[in-house]
Coordinates of C-alpha atoms in Angstrom, one line a residue:
Chain A
M1 CA -10.8 29.1 -21.4
K2 CA -7.0 27.7 -23.0
I3 CA -5.9 24.5 -22.0
G4 CA -2.6 23.4 -22.7
L5 CA -1.5 19.7 -23.7
D6 CA 2.3 19.1 -24.1
I7 CA 2.3 16.6 -26.8
M8 CA 5.4 15.3 -26.3
G9 CA 4.8 13.7 -23.1
G10 CA 4.3 10.8 -21.8
D11 CA 5.5 7.0 -23.2
F12 CA 3.1 6.7 -26.2
A13 CA 3.8 10.8 -27.4
P14 CA 3.0 12.6 -29.5
Q15 CA 0.9 9.7 -31.1
A16 CA -1.4 8.9 -28.2
T17 CA -1.5 12.9 -26.7
I18 CA -2.3 14.3 -30.2
L19 CA -5.0 12.0 -30.8
G20 CA -6.1 12.5 -26.9
A21 CA -6.7 15.9 -28.3
I22 CA -9.1 15.3 -31.2
A23 CA -11.1 13.4 -28.7
A24 CA -11.1 16.4 -26.6
Y25 CA -11.7 18.0 -29.1
K26 CA -14.8 17.6 -29.4
E27 CA -16.0 17.2 -25.9
L28 CA -15.1 21.0 -25.9
S29 CA -17.0 24.0 -26.1
A30 CA -16.5 26.1 -29.0
D31 CA -14.9 28.7 -26.3
Q32 CA -12.1 26.4 -24.8
Q33 CA -9.3 26.5 -27.3
L34 CA -6.5 23.6 -26.9
V35 CA -3.2 25.1 -26.9
L36 CA -0.6 22.2 -28.5
I37 CA 3.0 22.4 -27.0
G38 CA 5.7 21.1 -28.6
D39 CA 7.1 20.1 -32.2
K40 CA 4.3 21.9 -34.3
D41 CA 5.8 19.7 -37.7
I42 CA 4.7 16.6 -36.0
A43 CA 1.2 17.5 -34.7
V44 CA 0.1 18.9 -37.7
A45 CA 1.3 15.9 -39.8
I46 CA -0.5 13.4 -37.5
L47 CA -3.7 16.2 -37.3
K48 CA -4.0 15.5 -41.2
E49 CA -3.2 12.2 -41.4
N50 CA -6.1 11.3 -38.9
N51 CA -8.4 13.6 -41.0
F52 CA -8.3 16.3 -38.7
N53 CA -7.9 20.1 -39.3
P54 CA -5.1 21.7 -37.7
D55 CA -6.8 25.0 -37.4
Y56 CA -9.0 23.8 -34.7
F57 CA -5.9 24.2 -32.2
E58 CA -3.8 26.8 -31.7
F59 CA 0.2 26.1 -31.9
V60 CA 3.2 26.2 -29.8
H61 CA 6.4 25.2 -31.5
T62 CA 9.0 23.9 -29.2
T63 CA 12.2 22.4 -29.8
E64 CA 13.1 20.5 -26.3
V65 CA 12.0 17.4 -25.1
I66 CA 12.1 16.3 -20.9
G67 CA 12.2 12.6 -21.1
M68 CA 10.8 10.4 -18.7
A69 CA 13.9 9.3 -17.0
E70 CA 16.1 13.1 -17.1
H71 CA 16.9 14.1 -13.4
P72 CA 13.7 16.5 -12.9
A73 CA 15.6 19.8 -11.0
R74 CA 18.1 19.3 -14.0
A75 CA 16.4 19.4 -16.9
V76 CA 13.1 22.1 -16.4
V77 CA 16.8 24.7 -15.9
Q78 CA 18.9 23.2 -18.5
K79 CA 15.8 22.4 -21.7
A80 CA 14.5 25.8 -21.8
D81 CA 12.7 25.5 -24.9
S82 CA 11.2 22.0 -24.0
S83 CA 7.5 21.5 -23.8
I84 CA 7.1 21.1 -20.5
S85 CA 9.6 24.6 -19.5
V86 CA 7.4 25.9 -22.3
G87 CA 3.9 25.3 -20.9
F88 CA 5.0 26.7 -17.7
K89 CA 5.7 29.9 -18.4
L90 CA 2.6 30.1 -20.9
L91 CA 0.5 29.7 -17.9
K92 CA 2.6 32.2 -15.8
E93 CA 2.5 34.6 -18.5
G94 CA -1.6 33.8 -18.7
A95 CA -1.3 33.0 -22.3
I96 CA -3.1 29.8 -21.3
D97 CA -5.7 29.1 -18.3
A98 CA -4.9 25.6 -17.1
F99 CA -2.1 22.8 -18.2
S100 CA -1.1 19.2 -19.1
S101 CA 1.6 16.6 -19.8
A102 CA 2.0 12.6 -19.5
G103 CA 5.6 13.7 -19.6
N104 CA 7.5 13.4 -16.5
S105 CA 5.6 14.1 -12.9
G106 CA 8.8 15.1 -11.2
A107 CA 9.4 18.1 -14.2
M108 CA 5.7 18.8 -13.7
L109 CA 6.4 19.3 -10.1
V110 CA 9.2 21.3 -10.1
G111 CA 7.9 23.1 -13.4
A112 CA 5.1 24.4 -11.6
M113 CA 7.5 25.1 -8.5
L114 CA 9.7 27.0 -10.3
S115 CA 7.0 29.0 -12.5
I116 CA 3.6 29.9 -11.2
K117 CA 5.0 29.0 -6.8
A118 CA 2.7 27.9 -3.8
I119 CA 0.2 29.4 -3.4
P120 CA 1.4 31.3 0.1
G121 CA 0.4 29.2 2.9
V122 CA 0.7 26.1 1.6
L123 CA 3.5 24.5 3.2
R124 CA 4.3 21.9 -0.3
P125 CA 2.0 21.2 -3.1
A126 CA 0.6 17.3 -2.8
I127 CA -0.3 15.4 -6.3
T128 CA -3.5 13.2 -6.0
S129 CA -4.9 10.3 -7.5
I130 CA -8.5 8.6 -7.3
V131 CA -9.7 5.0 -5.6
P132 CA -12.4 3.8 -6.3
K133 CA -14.8 3.2 -3.8
L134 CA -17.5 -0.5 -3.4
D135 CA -20.2 2.0 -3.9
G136 CA -19.2 2.7 -6.9
T137 CA -18.2 6.7 -6.0
L138 CA -14.7 8.0 -6.0
A139 CA -12.5 8.8 -3.5
I140 CA -9.9 11.1 -3.3
L141 CA -6.0 9.7 -2.6
V142 CA -3.1 12.5 -1.5
D143 CA -0.2 12.6 -0.9
V144 CA 0.4 10.0 -3.6
G145 CA 4.4 11.0 -4.5
A146 CA 5.0 14.5 -4.8
N147 CA 6.3 14.5 -0.9
A148 CA 8.0 11.3 -0.5
D149 CA 9.0 12.4 3.5
C150 CA 6.7 14.7 5.0
K151 CA 6.0 15.9 8.1
P152 CA 3.3 16.3 10.5
E153 CA 2.2 19.7 9.7
F154 CA 1.5 19.0 5.9
F155 CA -1.3 16.7 6.5
P156 CA -3.6 19.1 7.2
Q157 CA -2.6 20.8 4.5
F158 CA -2.9 17.7 2.3
G159 CA -6.4 17.1 3.9
A160 CA -7.8 20.2 3.0
L161 CA -6.0 20.6 -0.7
G162 CA -8.3 16.9 -1.1
S163 CA -11.1 18.5 0.6
L164 CA -11.6 21.8 -1.3
F165 CA -10.8 19.7 -4.8
A166 CA -13.5 16.8 -3.6
Q167 CA -15.9 19.3 -3.0
Y168 CA -15.1 21.5 -6.4
V169 CA -14.4 19.3 -8.9
Y170 CA -15.8 16.0 -8.4
N171 CA -18.9 17.7 -6.5
I172 CA -18.6 15.8 -2.8
K173 CA -20.5 17.9 -0.3
N174 CA -18.6 18.1 2.9
P175 CA -15.6 15.7 2.0
R176 CA -15.5 13.1 4.9
V177 CA -10.9 13.4 5.6
A178 CA -9.2 10.4 6.6
L179 CA -6.0 9.3 7.8
L180 CA -4.2 6.3 6.0
N181 CA -2.8 4.5 9.0
I182 CA -2.7 1.4 11.0
G183 CA -5.2 1.7 13.6
E184 CA -8.5 2.9 13.7
E185 CA -8.0 4.8 17.4
E186 CA -6.2 7.6 17.8
G187 CA -2.7 7.3 19.4
K188 CA -2.3 4.3 16.6
G189 CA 0.1 4.6 13.7
N190 CA 3.9 5.6 13.6
V191 CA 5.2 8.9 14.9
L192 CA 4.4 11.1 11.6
S193 CA 0.7 9.9 11.7
Q194 CA 0.5 10.1 15.6
A195 CA 2.1 13.3 15.0
A196 CA -0.4 14.5 12.1
Y197 CA -3.7 13.0 13.8
P198 CA -4.3 16.3 16.4
L199 CA -2.9 18.0 13.3
M200 CA -6.1 16.7 11.7
K201 CA -8.3 16.8 14.7
E202 CA -8.3 20.8 15.3
S203 CA -8.4 22.0 11.6
K204 CA -11.3 24.0 10.5
L205 CA -10.7 23.4 7.0
F206 CA -12.3 20.2 6.2
N207 CA -14.8 17.3 7.9
F208 CA -12.3 14.8 9.7
I209 CA -13.7 11.4 10.4
G210 CA -10.3 9.9 12.0
N211 CA -8.2 6.8 11.0
V212 CA -8.9 4.5 7.9
E213 CA -6.6 1.9 7.8
G214 CA -5.6 -0.2 4.4
R215 CA -9.1 -2.5 4.7
G216 CA -11.0 1.1 4.5
L217 CA -10.0 2.5 1.4
F218 CA -13.3 1.4 -0.7
E219 CA -15.2 2.2 2.4
D220 CA -16.9 5.1 3.9
V221 CA -14.7 8.2 3.0
D222 CA -13.9 10.2 0.6
V223 CA -10.2 12.3 0.7
I224 CA -7.9 9.7 2.3
V225 CA -4.2 11.6 3.6
C226 CA -0.6 10.0 3.5
D227 CA 2.4 10.9 3.4
G228 CA 3.9 10.8 -0.8
F229 CA 5.6 7.5 -0.5
T230 CA 2.9 5.2 1.3
G231 CA -0.1 6.8 -1.1
N232 CA 2.5 6.3 -4.4
V233 CA 3.0 2.5 -2.9
V234 CA -1.0 2.1 -2.7
L235 CA -1.4 3.9 -6.0
K236 CA 1.0 1.8 -8.0
F237 CA 0.0 -1.4 -6.2
A238 CA -3.4 -0.5 -7.0
E239 CA -3.1 -0.2 -10.4
S240 CA -1.0 -4.1 -10.4
F241 CA -4.4 -5.5 -9.2
Y242 CA -6.3 -3.6 -12.4
E243 CA -4.0 -4.9 -14.6
V244 CA -4.2 -8.6 -13.1
A245 CA -7.9 -8.6 -13.6
H246 CA -7.8 -6.9 -17.3
K247 CA -5.6 -9.7 -18.4
K248 CA -7.5 -12.5 -16.7
G249 CA -10.1 -11.4 -18.3
I250 CA -12.4 -10.4 -15.6
K251 CA -15.5 -8.0 -16.3
D252 CA -16.6 -6.7 -12.9
D253 CA -17.6 -2.4 -12.9
F254 CA -15.9 -2.1 -9.5
F255 CA -12.3 -3.2 -10.8
D256 CA -13.2 -1.5 -14.0
M257 CA -12.9 1.3 -12.2
F258 CA -8.9 1.4 -11.3
N259 CA -8.1 1.8 -14.8
Y260 CA -6.2 5.0 -15.0
E261 CA -7.7 6.2 -18.2
Q262 CA -11.6 7.3 -16.7
Y263 CA -9.0 10.0 -14.8
G264 CA -6.5 10.6 -17.3
G265 CA -5.0 12.9 -15.2
S266 CA -3.6 13.9 -11.6
P267 CA -3.7 17.5 -10.0
I268 CA -0.9 18.9 -8.5
L269 CA -2.9 21.2 -6.1
G270 CA -1.4 24.2 -4.4
V271 CA 0.1 26.0 -7.0
N272 CA -1.0 28.8 -8.1
G273 CA -2.8 27.7 -11.5
P274 CA -4.4 24.5 -12.8
V275 CA -2.5 21.9 -13.1
A276 CA -2.8 17.9 -14.4
V277 CA -0.1 15.6 -14.6
G278 CA -1.2 12.1 -16.4
H279 CA -0.1 8.6 -16.3
G280 CA 3.2 7.8 -18.5
I281 CA 1.3 5.3 -20.5
S282 CA -1.2 7.5 -21.0
T283 CA -3.4 6.2 -24.0
P284 CA -5.8 8.8 -26.0
E285 CA -8.5 8.4 -23.9
A286 CA -6.3 8.9 -20.3
I287 CA -5.1 12.3 -22.6
K288 CA -8.9 13.4 -23.3
N289 CA -10.1 12.9 -19.6
M290 CA -6.8 14.5 -18.3
I291 CA -7.6 17.6 -20.5
V292 CA -11.1 17.3 -18.9
L293 CA -9.8 17.7 -15.8
C294 CA -8.1 20.7 -16.6
K295 CA -11.4 22.4 -17.6
N296 CA -13.6 21.5 -15.0
M297 CA -10.4 22.4 -12.2
V298 CA -10.6 26.3 -14.1
E299 CA -14.0 25.9 -14.8
S300 CA -14.6 25.8 -11.1
S301 CA -11.6 28.1 -10.7
L302 CA -10.3 25.5 -7.7
V303 CA -6.8 27.5 -7.8
D304 CA -9.3 30.9 -5.8
K305 CA -10.5 28.4 -3.9
I306 CA -7.7 27.2 -2.1
K307 CA -6.1 30.4 -2.2
S308 CA -9.5 31.4 0.2
A309 CA -8.5 29.0 2.4
F310 CA -5.5 29.1 3.5
Q311 CA -4.9 32.7 3.5
Chain B
M1 CA 7.4 -31.5 19.2
K2 CA 5.1 -30.3 21.4
I3 CA 2.9 -27.1 19.2
G4 CA 1.2 -24.6 22.3
L5 CA -2.0 -23.0 20.7
D6 CA -4.0 -20.1 22.1
I7 CA -7.5 -21.5 22.2
M8 CA -8.9 -18.3 23.6
G9 CA -7.6 -15.8 20.8
G10 CA -9.1 -14.4 18.3
D11 CA -12.3 -12.7 17.1
F12 CA -14.3 -16.4 16.8
A13 CA -12.3 -18.2 19.7
P14 CA -12.7 -21.1 21.1
Q15 CA -14.7 -22.4 18.8
A16 CA -12.5 -21.7 15.5
T17 CA -9.7 -22.3 17.4
I18 CA -10.5 -26.1 18.4
L19 CA -12.2 -27.0 15.6
G20 CA -9.1 -25.9 13.8
A21 CA -7.0 -27.8 16.7
I22 CA -9.2 -31.0 15.7
A23 CA -8.6 -30.1 12.0
A24 CA -4.8 -29.9 12.6
Y25 CA -4.9 -33.3 14.9
K26 CA -5.7 -34.7 11.2
E27 CA -2.5 -33.3 9.4
L28 CA -0.1 -34.0 12.3
S29 CA 2.1 -37.3 13.1
A30 CA 2.5 -39.4 16.1
D31 CA 5.2 -37.2 17.5
Q32 CA 4.2 -34.2 17.1
Q33 CA 1.4 -33.4 20.3
L34 CA -1.2 -29.9 20.1
V35 CA -1.2 -28.6 23.3
L36 CA -4.2 -26.5 24.0
I37 CA -3.5 -23.3 26.1
G38 CA -6.8 -21.8 27.7
D39 CA -10.1 -22.7 29.2
K40 CA -10.2 -26.5 30.0
D41 CA -13.5 -27.0 30.9
I42 CA -14.5 -24.7 27.8
A43 CA -12.1 -27.0 25.6
V44 CA -12.9 -30.3 27.0
A45 CA -16.6 -29.4 26.3
I46 CA -16.3 -28.0 22.8
L47 CA -14.3 -31.4 21.4
K48 CA -17.6 -33.1 23.2
E49 CA -19.5 -31.3 20.9
N50 CA -18.1 -32.5 18.5
N51 CA -17.1 -35.9 19.4
F52 CA -13.5 -35.7 19.1
N53 CA -11.5 -37.2 21.8
P54 CA -10.1 -34.8 24.7
D55 CA -7.0 -37.7 25.6
Y56 CA -5.9 -36.6 21.7
F57 CA -5.0 -33.2 22.9
E58 CA -3.0 -31.6 25.8
F59 CA -4.7 -29.1 28.5
V60 CA -2.7 -26.6 30.1
H61 CA -5.5 -24.4 31.9
T62 CA -5.0 -20.6 32.1
T63 CA -8.3 -18.2 33.7
E64 CA -7.5 -15.1 31.7
V65 CA -7.6 -13.5 28.8
I66 CA -6.2 -10.9 26.5
G67 CA -9.1 -8.6 24.8
M68 CA -8.1 -7.7 21.6
A69 CA -7.8 -4.3 21.7
E70 CA -6.0 -4.6 25.5
H71 CA -2.7 -2.3 25.6
P72 CA -0.7 -5.6 24.6
A73 CA 2.8 -4.6 26.6
R74 CA -0.2 -3.7 30.2
A75 CA -1.9 -6.6 29.6
V76 CA 1.2 -9.4 29.4
V77 CA 2.3 -8.1 32.3
Q78 CA -0.7 -7.9 34.4
K79 CA -2.4 -10.9 32.9
A80 CA 0.2 -12.9 34.4
D81 CA -2.5 -16.2 33.7
S82 CA -3.5 -15.2 30.1
S83 CA -3.2 -17.9 27.7
I84 CA -0.5 -16.1 25.9
S85 CA 1.3 -15.1 28.7
V86 CA 1.1 -18.9 29.3
G87 CA 1.7 -19.7 26.2
F88 CA 5.1 -17.9 26.5
K89 CA 6.3 -19.1 29.9
L90 CA 5.9 -22.5 28.3
L91 CA 7.9 -22.3 25.4
K92 CA 10.5 -19.8 27.1
E93 CA 11.1 -23.3 29.3
G94 CA 11.1 -25.7 26.6
A95 CA 7.7 -27.1 27.8
I96 CA 6.6 -26.7 24.1
D97 CA 8.4 -26.0 20.8
A98 CA 6.1 -23.5 18.7
F99 CA 3.5 -21.3 20.0
S100 CA 0.5 -19.4 18.2
S101 CA -1.7 -17.3 18.2
A102 CA -4.8 -15.1 16.8
G103 CA -5.2 -12.9 19.8
N104 CA -4.0 -9.8 20.3
S105 CA -0.6 -9.8 18.1
G106 CA 0.9 -6.7 19.7
A107 CA 0.6 -8.9 23.3
M108 CA 1.7 -11.8 21.2
L109 CA 4.7 -9.3 20.4
V110 CA 5.6 -7.6 23.6
G111 CA 4.9 -11.6 24.9
A112 CA 7.7 -12.7 22.8
M113 CA 10.2 -10.1 23.5
L114 CA 9.6 -10.7 27.4
S115 CA 9.9 -14.2 27.8
I116 CA 12.5 -16.0 25.4
K117 CA 13.8 -12.2 24.1
A118 CA 14.7 -11.8 21.0
I119 CA 18.1 -13.4 19.2
P120 CA 21.3 -11.7 20.0
G121 CA 22.4 -9.9 17.2
V122 CA 18.5 -8.8 15.9
L123 CA 18.1 -5.5 16.7
R124 CA 14.3 -6.0 15.5
P125 CA 12.1 -9.1 15.2
A126 CA 9.7 -8.4 12.3
I127 CA 5.9 -9.9 11.4
T128 CA 6.0 -11.6 8.4
S129 CA 2.9 -11.9 5.7
I130 CA 2.7 -13.2 2.0
V131 CA 2.1 -12.0 -1.1
P132 CA 1.0 -14.5 -3.7
K133 CA 2.4 -13.8 -7.2
L134 CA 1.7 -14.2 -10.9
D135 CA 3.0 -17.5 -11.6
G136 CA 1.7 -19.3 -9.0
T137 CA 4.4 -19.0 -6.4
L138 CA 4.6 -17.2 -3.4
A139 CA 6.2 -13.9 -1.7
I140 CA 7.5 -13.0 1.5
L141 CA 6.5 -9.3 2.6
V142 CA 8.3 -8.0 6.2
D143 CA 7.6 -6.1 8.1
V144 CA 3.9 -5.7 8.4
G145 CA 3.3 -4.0 11.0
A146 CA 6.2 -5.8 14.1
N147 CA 8.1 -1.6 13.5
A148 CA 5.6 1.4 12.5
D149 CA 8.7 3.4 12.7
C150 CA 11.9 2.0 11.2
K151 CA 16.1 2.7 11.1
P152 CA 17.9 1.8 7.7
E153 CA 19.9 -0.8 9.4
F154 CA 17.0 -2.4 10.6
F155 CA 16.4 -3.3 6.8
P156 CA 19.0 -5.6 5.9
Q157 CA 18.1 -7.3 9.0
F158 CA 14.2 -7.7 7.3
G159 CA 16.1 -9.2 4.4
A160 CA 17.6 -11.7 6.5
L161 CA 15.1 -12.7 8.3
G162 CA 12.7 -13.2 5.1
S163 CA 15.1 -14.5 3.2
L164 CA 16.0 -17.1 5.6
F165 CA 12.1 -17.5 6.3
A166 CA 11.9 -18.0 2.6
Q167 CA 14.6 -20.4 1.9
Y168 CA 13.9 -23.0 5.2
V169 CA 9.9 -23.3 5.5
Y170 CA 8.9 -22.2 1.3
N171 CA 12.0 -24.7 0.1
I172 CA 13.1 -21.1 -2.3
K173 CA 16.2 -21.3 -3.3
N174 CA 18.7 -17.9 -3.2
P175 CA 15.1 -15.7 -2.4
R176 CA 15.4 -12.6 -4.4
V177 CA 15.1 -10.0 -1.7
A178 CA 14.1 -6.6 -3.3
L179 CA 13.6 -3.2 -1.2
L180 CA 9.5 -1.9 -1.9
N181 CA 10.4 1.6 -2.8
I182 CA 8.9 4.3 -5.1
G183 CA 10.8 4.2 -8.4
E184 CA 13.3 1.2 -9.2
E185 CA 16.3 2.7 -9.8
E186 CA 19.1 3.4 -6.8
G187 CA 18.6 6.6 -5.1
K188 CA 15.1 6.9 -5.4
G189 CA 12.6 6.8 -2.2
N190 CA 12.2 8.4 1.0
V191 CA 15.1 9.7 3.3
L192 CA 14.5 5.6 5.0
S193 CA 15.0 3.4 2.0
Q194 CA 17.4 6.0 0.2
A195 CA 19.6 5.5 3.2
A196 CA 18.2 1.2 3.5
Y197 CA 19.4 0.5 -0.1
P198 CA 22.6 0.8 0.1
L199 CA 22.8 -1.1 3.6
M200 CA 20.9 -4.1 2.0
K201 CA 23.2 -3.7 -0.8
E202 CA 26.1 -4.7 0.8
S203 CA 25.0 -6.9 2.6
K204 CA 26.4 -10.8 2.5
L205 CA 23.5 -12.6 4.1
F206 CA 21.0 -12.6 0.6
N207 CA 20.4 -11.8 -3.0
F208 CA 19.5 -8.4 -3.2
I209 CA 18.1 -7.6 -6.4
G210 CA 17.3 -3.7 -6.1
N211 CA 14.6 -1.8 -5.2
V212 CA 10.9 -3.2 -6.4
E213 CA 7.0 -0.6 -7.0
G214 CA 3.8 -0.9 -5.5
R215 CA 3.5 -2.1 -9.5
G216 CA 6.2 -5.3 -9.5
L217 CA 5.4 -7.2 -5.4
F218 CA 3.7 -10.0 -7.3
E219 CA 6.3 -10.9 -10.2
D220 CA 9.8 -11.5 -10.2
V221 CA 11.0 -11.0 -6.0
D222 CA 10.6 -13.5 -2.9
V223 CA 11.1 -10.8 -0.1
I224 CA 9.8 -7.8 -0.4
V225 CA 11.3 -5.3 2.2
C226 CA 9.4 -2.2 3.7
D227 CA 9.1 -0.5 6.9
G228 CA 5.9 -1.6 9.0
F229 CA 3.8 1.0 8.7
T230 CA 3.8 0.8 4.5
G231 CA 4.0 -3.1 4.7
N232 CA 0.7 -3.1 7.5
V233 CA -1.0 -0.5 4.8
V234 CA -0.3 -3.0 2.0
L235 CA -1.5 -5.9 3.7
K236 CA -5.0 -4.9 4.6
F237 CA -5.4 -3.3 1.4
A238 CA -4.6 -6.2 -0.7
E239 CA -6.6 -8.0 1.7
S240 CA -9.4 -5.6 0.9
F241 CA -8.9 -6.7 -2.5
Y242 CA -9.3 -10.0 -2.2
E243 CA -12.8 -9.6 0.1
V244 CA -14.1 -7.2 -2.5
A245 CA -13.3 -10.0 -5.4
H246 CA -14.4 -12.5 -3.4
K247 CA -18.1 -10.8 -2.2
K248 CA -18.6 -10.1 -6.0
G249 CA -18.1 -14.5 -6.7
I250 CA -15.3 -13.4 -8.8
K251 CA -13.5 -16.8 -9.0
D252 CA -10.0 -16.6 -9.6
D253 CA -7.1 -19.2 -8.5
F254 CA -4.4 -15.7 -8.3
F255 CA -7.2 -13.5 -6.3
D256 CA -7.7 -16.9 -4.0
M257 CA -3.9 -17.3 -3.6
F258 CA -4.9 -13.6 -1.1
N259 CA -7.3 -15.6 0.9
Y260 CA -4.5 -16.2 4.3
E261 CA -7.0 -18.7 5.3
Q262 CA -4.8 -20.8 3.4
Y263 CA -1.6 -19.0 4.9
G264 CA -3.4 -19.2 8.8
G265 CA -0.5 -17.2 10.3
S266 CA 2.9 -14.8 10.2
P267 CA 5.8 -15.9 12.0
I268 CA 7.5 -13.5 14.2
L269 CA 11.0 -13.3 12.8
G270 CA 13.3 -12.7 15.4
V271 CA 13.1 -14.0 18.5
N272 CA 14.2 -17.2 20.3
G273 CA 11.6 -19.8 19.2
P274 CA 9.0 -20.8 16.6
V275 CA 5.8 -17.9 17.2
A276 CA 3.2 -17.3 15.2
V277 CA 0.2 -14.7 14.8
G278 CA -2.7 -15.5 13.0
H279 CA -5.5 -12.9 12.1
G280 CA -8.0 -12.2 14.7
I281 CA -10.7 -13.5 11.6
S282 CA -9.2 -16.3 11.7
T283 CA -11.8 -19.9 10.3
P284 CA -10.9 -22.8 11.8
E285 CA -9.3 -23.7 8.6
A286 CA -6.7 -20.9 8.9
I287 CA -6.1 -21.6 12.8
K288 CA -5.0 -25.4 11.4
N289 CA -2.6 -23.6 9.1
M290 CA -1.1 -22.0 11.6
I291 CA -0.4 -24.9 13.1
V292 CA 1.5 -27.0 9.8
L293 CA 3.3 -23.4 9.9
C294 CA 4.5 -23.8 13.4
K295 CA 5.4 -27.3 12.7
N296 CA 7.0 -26.5 9.6
M297 CA 9.2 -23.7 11.3
V298 CA 10.3 -26.1 14.3
E299 CA 10.6 -29.2 11.5
S300 CA 13.0 -26.7 9.6
S301 CA 15.1 -25.5 12.5
L302 CA 14.7 -21.9 11.6
V303 CA 15.4 -20.2 14.7
D304 CA 19.1 -21.9 14.9
K305 CA 19.5 -21.0 11.5
I306 CA 18.9 -17.2 12.3
K307 CA 21.2 -17.7 15.5
S308 CA 23.3 -19.2 12.8
A309 CA 23.3 -16.1 10.5
F310 CA 23.4 -13.3 13.2
Q311 CA 26.6 -15.0 14.9

């Protein structure tokens, strides 16, 4: 297995990405090879500074970088030798089995759509995130930003993508899928959620349990489906709660579970290959966990499972 | 000044509402009279049980109650002698100066629209809530559920309503109004927020400072504008964080500020009279603070200020 890592992506790259690669190396087995994509000279220098033998990694040298604030579609097309563009080229060619980056997530989404493309039948790929639950387990929130504007028919697909991810990567049996809504009963909500509810109810691809309100996100649900605007607001709001608790020195197992570093990255679900995007502020710990997520996606054959479900 | 209270509204009514009225009595001056609307016999019995002289209050006896789960529009029309319907009749006639209830908030909104009606020029009244800030002050979130589906032109109005409320009731000078969005720069967001941004920018009714993301809600902003779906999800999500922190015994000034009891109620802004709705689970402390909110709205002539702004 070869896992590609964009070493130029993220606010603290390439230092944080390369330290993350070193940390990941220690958790990977001999047949799991990391491929570092980016400026090889800088990478080798940082590895040597850290007394780490560069021969343990493969390198693909690139000369361009897509900045965090660049326009995604424009940057992917214009910067053909950027680490993100090259990463997707390698993934498409089969030279790597998964690709991950903590860089410009819009560029990652565009790059995936232009190279490996959406799985046939998937209307819109989606990005997921993790919501800790009070019982110590995790729920999957989908979509958290790939689709700011949604049509009702996207929602059952998000439910299916989230359910397969929860099942095969997080080993949650028969995941309970809910629609994020304002009111618990069928018929509540805005026009979009009212139209999405019956479509989710009739889907045979997952176990739909109805609506969940903002106050129920920590409870008896495994996959929470929403449009990417609402999901992104909720995700960032949750992060700010964690940051406040952290800054205030509040030590608590539940609040600590909001630390994004533990999950490392979010998969882009519904594209023809395992792809993970990381938080811009990714630390080495987060990068390591993003790589582990890629490994888990490859080992679980998640992409094949999604292809079968959408046939 | 006469402040009407629906004593039948809320999960713990009439016990909690009447204990709340007793608590409020101690904070009101001699010329601020509470009018208890609901079952007078029950009210008098509870007051006597608590060794409180019923003569300190006025009573308007009603025979019907709108349940928390009833269909708002249907219930308001069919139950003409419900505490909510009668409360609005009194408000419209000028027999009371403000009306508050912790009952069915949908019915409160419908009741307001059918009786005192929206202020001319206001496209859609909105419900606000409080978001604590890290500096110990408060921000206003609007809308939190009155309008699940919004048009872009509602947003500058929400901004104006929230700004006037922040200014006159919370004494915040020149309130900074932001649009809740997924991305900080102009042009980011979903179709709705992209269309709302320029309308907010060109409004002369408030001090627009641009977009705020989910992670920035606790920071340098006084009024946060969003559609009622997103606002309701955020509000309930925030409440669940507080509940978790509370249950876990986490003592912290910031987290304690999420305790809705302190604010008691949310105003319905943009209607022709001071109206506050309370949380269904309102305790006596919350009811008391909802009454104080009504008093503050009357004293600040908030409704007149809104009328002038929307002329």
